[in-house]
Amino acid sequence: MSYLHNIGAYTLMIIQIFKKPTKWSVMKKLILKDIDDLIIGSLGIVAFISFFVGSVVTIQTALNMDNPLVPKSLIGFATRQSVILEFAPTFMSVIMAGKVGSFITSSIGTMRVTEQIDALEVMGINGINYLVFPKLIALLLYPFLISISMFLGILGGLAACYFGEFATVNDYLTGLKEDFIPYHIVYAFIKTFGFAFLLATIPSFHGFYMKGGALDVGKASTVSFVWTSVAIIALNFVLTQVLLS
């Protein structure tokens, strides 16, 4: 029953986000702050992980190509498909569930513990709109992070090919262009927008409705990460079946 209660409370929270909006002059500052915290602040970890995971995908593909009849261009092809279809949109979103999701839950949860949310509601402010809506708008820029992840993942694969001498640069670039389907980019970004919605709302839900003291903020962040990751993986399965089948 607790799961049904949480699903119902989460649905009501989504509806409440768009009711009784905060003044634009105030909301604009909140949105810009969340863009800085959630998007700009994540550039470093996204760039680092993407580059080296792209390199690892390339190395593993090259080391498992034992048949001399298989063209070396397959390395670039496999790296492109892995990075664009799954690594950048899905794997990176699970990582962001740990970084961004925990930040959102802990920041809102701390406001709940210190009764700042109660103060907002006493002043007649819609606390859910004030706290969650700016994060939802900020994460509309999440595809920007994913596009950087795609680029650096492929670039990391190129660097691994060149320095590891697994294939020539021309072979790798040929593989990148081989059988390219532009719809795969569209598919990846559709998933990304869905994941961005989950990243903004599920951690906010766990932070806004948490109970207890300061120690419970950490527990709420952990639970938030788990459920956000589960939701991302489940949505990934559904969208893949719908969009690629």
Coordinates of C-alpha atoms in Angstrom, one line a residue:
M1 CA 0.0 0.0 0.0
S2 CA 2.9 2.4 0.7
Y3 CA 4.0 2.1 -3.0
L4 CA 0.5 3.0 -4.2
H5 CA 0.4 5.9 -1.7
N6 CA 3.8 7.2 -3.0
I7 CA 2.7 6.9 -6.6
G8 CA -0.5 8.8 -5.9
A9 CA 1.5 11.5 -3.9
Y10 CA 4.0 11.8 -6.7
T11 CA 1.2 12.2 -9.3
L12 CA -0.4 14.9 -7.2
M13 CA 3.0 16.7 -6.8
I14 CA 3.4 16.7 -10.6
I15 CA 0.0 18.5 -10.9
Q16 CA 0.8 20.9 -8.1
I17 CA 4.1 22.0 -9.9
F18 CA 2.0 23.9 -12.5
K19 CA -0.5 25.5 -10.1
K20 CA -0.2 28.9 -8.5
P21 CA 3.1 29.9 -10.2
T22 CA 5.7 32.1 -8.5
K23 CA 6.3 35.6 -9.9
W24 CA 8.5 35.5 -13.0
S25 CA 11.0 38.0 -11.5
V26 CA 11.7 35.5 -8.6
M27 CA 11.4 32.4 -10.8
K28 CA 14.0 33.6 -13.3
K29 CA 16.7 33.8 -10.6
L30 CA 15.8 30.4 -9.3
I31 CA 16.0 28.9 -12.8
L32 CA 19.4 30.5 -13.5
K33 CA 20.7 29.2 -10.2
D34 CA 19.5 25.7 -10.9
I35 CA 21.0 25.8 -14.4
D36 CA 24.3 26.6 -12.8
D37 CA 24.0 24.0 -10.1
L38 CA 22.6 21.1 -12.2
I39 CA 23.9 21.6 -15.7
I40 CA 27.0 23.7 -15.6
G41 CA 28.1 22.1 -12.4
S42 CA 27.9 18.6 -14.0
L43 CA 30.0 19.4 -17.1
G44 CA 33.3 18.2 -15.5
I45 CA 32.1 14.8 -14.4
V46 CA 30.2 14.2 -17.7
A47 CA 33.2 15.1 -19.8
F48 CA 35.7 13.0 -17.7
I49 CA 33.5 9.8 -17.6
S50 CA 32.4 10.1 -21.3
F51 CA 35.9 10.4 -22.7
F52 CA 37.3 7.4 -20.8
V53 CA 34.2 5.2 -21.2
G54 CA 34.3 5.8 -25.0
S55 CA 38.0 4.8 -24.9
V56 CA 37.2 1.6 -23.0
V57 CA 34.4 0.7 -25.4
T58 CA 36.8 1.1 -28.3
I59 CA 39.6 -0.9 -26.6
Q60 CA 37.3 -3.8 -25.7
T61 CA 35.8 -3.9 -29.2
A62 CA 39.3 -3.9 -30.8
L63 CA 40.6 -6.6 -28.4
N64 CA 37.7 -8.9 -29.2
M65 CA 38.1 -8.7 -33.0
D66 CA 40.3 -11.8 -33.5
N67 CA 39.1 -12.5 -37.1
P68 CA 41.4 -10.8 -39.6
L69 CA 38.5 -10.8 -42.1
V70 CA 36.5 -8.3 -40.0
P71 CA 37.2 -4.8 -41.1
K72 CA 38.8 -2.4 -38.6
S73 CA 36.1 0.1 -39.4
L74 CA 33.8 -2.0 -37.2
I75 CA 35.6 -0.5 -34.1
G76 CA 34.3 3.0 -35.0
F77 CA 30.8 1.6 -35.8
A78 CA 30.5 -0.3 -32.5
T79 CA 31.7 2.7 -30.5
R80 CA 29.3 5.1 -32.2
Q81 CA 26.3 2.7 -31.7
S82 CA 27.2 2.0 -28.0
V83 CA 27.8 5.7 -27.1
I84 CA 24.8 7.2 -29.0
L85 CA 22.2 4.5 -28.3
E86 CA 22.9 3.6 -24.7
F87 CA 25.9 5.0 -22.9
A88 CA 25.3 8.7 -23.3
P89 CA 21.6 8.9 -22.7
T90 CA 21.0 6.0 -20.3
F91 CA 24.3 5.2 -18.5
M92 CA 25.1 8.9 -18.0
S93 CA 21.6 9.5 -16.6
V94 CA 22.0 6.8 -14.0
I95 CA 25.3 8.6 -13.0
M96 CA 23.4 11.9 -12.9
A97 CA 20.8 10.3 -10.7
G98 CA 23.6 10.0 -8.1
K99 CA 25.0 13.5 -8.6
V100 CA 22.1 15.7 -9.6
G101 CA 19.4 13.6 -7.9
S102 CA 21.2 13.5 -4.5
F103 CA 21.9 17.2 -4.7
I104 CA 18.2 18.0 -5.3
T105 CA 16.9 15.7 -2.6
S106 CA 19.4 16.9 0.0
S107 CA 18.8 20.6 -0.8
I108 CA 15.0 20.3 -0.6
G109 CA 15.2 17.9 2.3
T110 CA 17.4 20.3 4.3
M111 CA 14.8 23.0 3.7
R112 CA 12.1 20.6 5.0
V113 CA 14.1 19.8 8.1
T114 CA 14.9 23.5 8.9
E115 CA 11.2 24.4 8.3
Q116 CA 11.9 26.7 5.4
I117 CA 9.3 25.0 3.3
D118 CA 6.7 25.5 6.1
A119 CA 7.7 29.2 6.1
L120 CA 7.0 29.4 2.3
E121 CA 3.6 27.9 2.7
V122 CA 2.7 30.2 5.6
M123 CA 3.5 33.1 3.2
G124 CA 1.1 31.7 0.7
I125 CA 3.8 30.5 -1.7
N126 CA 3.3 27.2 -3.6
G127 CA 6.3 25.4 -2.2
I128 CA 6.3 22.7 -4.9
N129 CA 6.2 25.2 -7.7
Y130 CA 8.8 27.4 -6.1
L131 CA 11.3 24.5 -5.5
V132 CA 10.6 21.9 -8.3
F133 CA 9.5 24.0 -11.3
P134 CA 12.9 25.8 -11.7
K135 CA 14.7 22.4 -11.6
L136 CA 12.3 21.0 -14.2
I137 CA 13.0 24.0 -16.5
A138 CA 16.8 23.8 -15.9
L139 CA 16.9 20.2 -16.8
L140 CA 15.4 20.9 -20.2
L141 CA 19.0 21.8 -21.0
Y142 CA 20.0 18.2 -20.0
P143 CA 20.2 17.1 -23.7
F144 CA 23.1 19.7 -24.0
L145 CA 25.0 17.6 -21.5
I146 CA 24.2 14.4 -23.3
S147 CA 25.3 15.8 -26.7
I148 CA 28.7 16.7 -25.1
S149 CA 28.8 13.1 -23.7
M150 CA 28.2 11.7 -27.1
F151 CA 30.9 13.9 -28.7
L152 CA 33.5 13.2 -26.0
G153 CA 32.7 9.4 -25.9
I154 CA 33.4 9.2 -29.7
L155 CA 36.4 11.4 -29.3
G156 CA 37.7 9.2 -26.5
G157 CA 37.3 6.2 -28.8
L158 CA 39.3 8.0 -31.5
A159 CA 42.1 8.8 -29.1
A160 CA 42.2 5.1 -27.9
C161 CA 42.4 3.9 -31.5
Y162 CA 45.2 6.3 -32.4
F163 CA 47.4 5.9 -29.3
G164 CA 46.7 2.2 -28.9
E165 CA 47.2 1.6 -32.6
F166 CA 44.1 -0.6 -32.8
A167 CA 43.1 0.9 -36.1
T168 CA 44.0 3.9 -38.3
V169 CA 42.1 7.2 -37.8
N170 CA 40.6 6.7 -41.3
D171 CA 39.3 3.3 -40.4
Y172 CA 37.7 4.7 -37.3
L173 CA 36.1 7.6 -39.1
T174 CA 34.8 5.3 -41.8
G175 CA 33.2 3.2 -39.1
L176 CA 31.5 6.3 -37.6
K177 CA 29.9 7.1 -41.0
E178 CA 29.0 3.5 -41.9
D179 CA 25.3 2.8 -41.9
F180 CA 24.5 5.9 -39.9
I181 CA 20.8 6.3 -39.1
P182 CA 19.9 9.9 -38.1
Y183 CA 16.8 8.6 -36.3
H184 CA 19.1 7.1 -33.6
I185 CA 20.0 10.6 -32.6
V186 CA 16.3 11.6 -32.3
Y187 CA 15.7 8.4 -30.3
A188 CA 18.5 9.2 -27.9
F189 CA 17.3 12.8 -27.3
I190 CA 13.6 11.6 -26.8
K191 CA 14.9 9.3 -24.1
T192 CA 17.0 12.2 -22.7
F193 CA 14.0 14.4 -22.2
G194 CA 12.2 11.6 -20.4
F195 CA 15.1 11.0 -18.1
A196 CA 15.4 14.7 -17.4
F197 CA 11.8 14.8 -16.2
L198 CA 12.5 11.9 -13.9
L199 CA 15.8 13.5 -12.6
A200 CA 13.9 16.7 -11.7
T201 CA 10.8 15.2 -10.2
I202 CA 11.6 12.0 -8.3
P203 CA 14.5 13.4 -6.2
S204 CA 12.3 16.5 -5.5
F205 CA 9.5 14.2 -4.3
H206 CA 11.7 12.4 -1.9
G207 CA 13.2 15.7 -0.6
F208 CA 9.9 17.5 -0.3
Y209 CA 8.0 14.8 1.5
M210 CA 10.8 13.5 3.7
K211 CA 10.3 13.2 7.4
G212 CA 12.7 13.2 10.3
G213 CA 15.9 15.1 11.1
A214 CA 19.2 15.8 9.5
L215 CA 20.3 12.1 9.5
D216 CA 17.2 11.3 7.5
V217 CA 18.2 13.7 4.7
G218 CA 21.0 11.2 3.8
K219 CA 18.6 8.3 3.8
A220 CA 16.2 10.2 1.6
S221 CA 19.1 10.9 -0.9
T222 CA 19.9 7.2 -1.0
V223 CA 16.3 6.2 -1.6
S224 CA 16.0 8.9 -4.2
F225 CA 19.0 7.6 -6.1
V226 CA 17.7 4.0 -6.1
W227 CA 14.2 4.9 -7.3
T228 CA 15.4 7.4 -9.9
S229 CA 17.8 4.8 -11.3
V230 CA 15.0 2.1 -11.4
A231 CA 12.6 4.5 -13.1
I232 CA 15.3 5.5 -15.7
I233 CA 16.0 1.9 -16.5
A234 CA 12.3 1.0 -16.7
L235 CA 11.5 4.0 -18.9
N236 CA 14.5 3.1 -21.1
F237 CA 13.1 -0.3 -21.7
V238 CA 9.6 1.1 -22.6
L239 CA 10.9 3.8 -24.9
T240 CA 13.3 1.4 -26.7
Q241 CA 10.4 -1.0 -27.3
V242 CA 8.2 1.8 -28.6
L243 CA 10.7 3.8 -30.6
L244 CA 12.9 1.1 -32.1
S245 CA 10.6 -1.9 -32.6

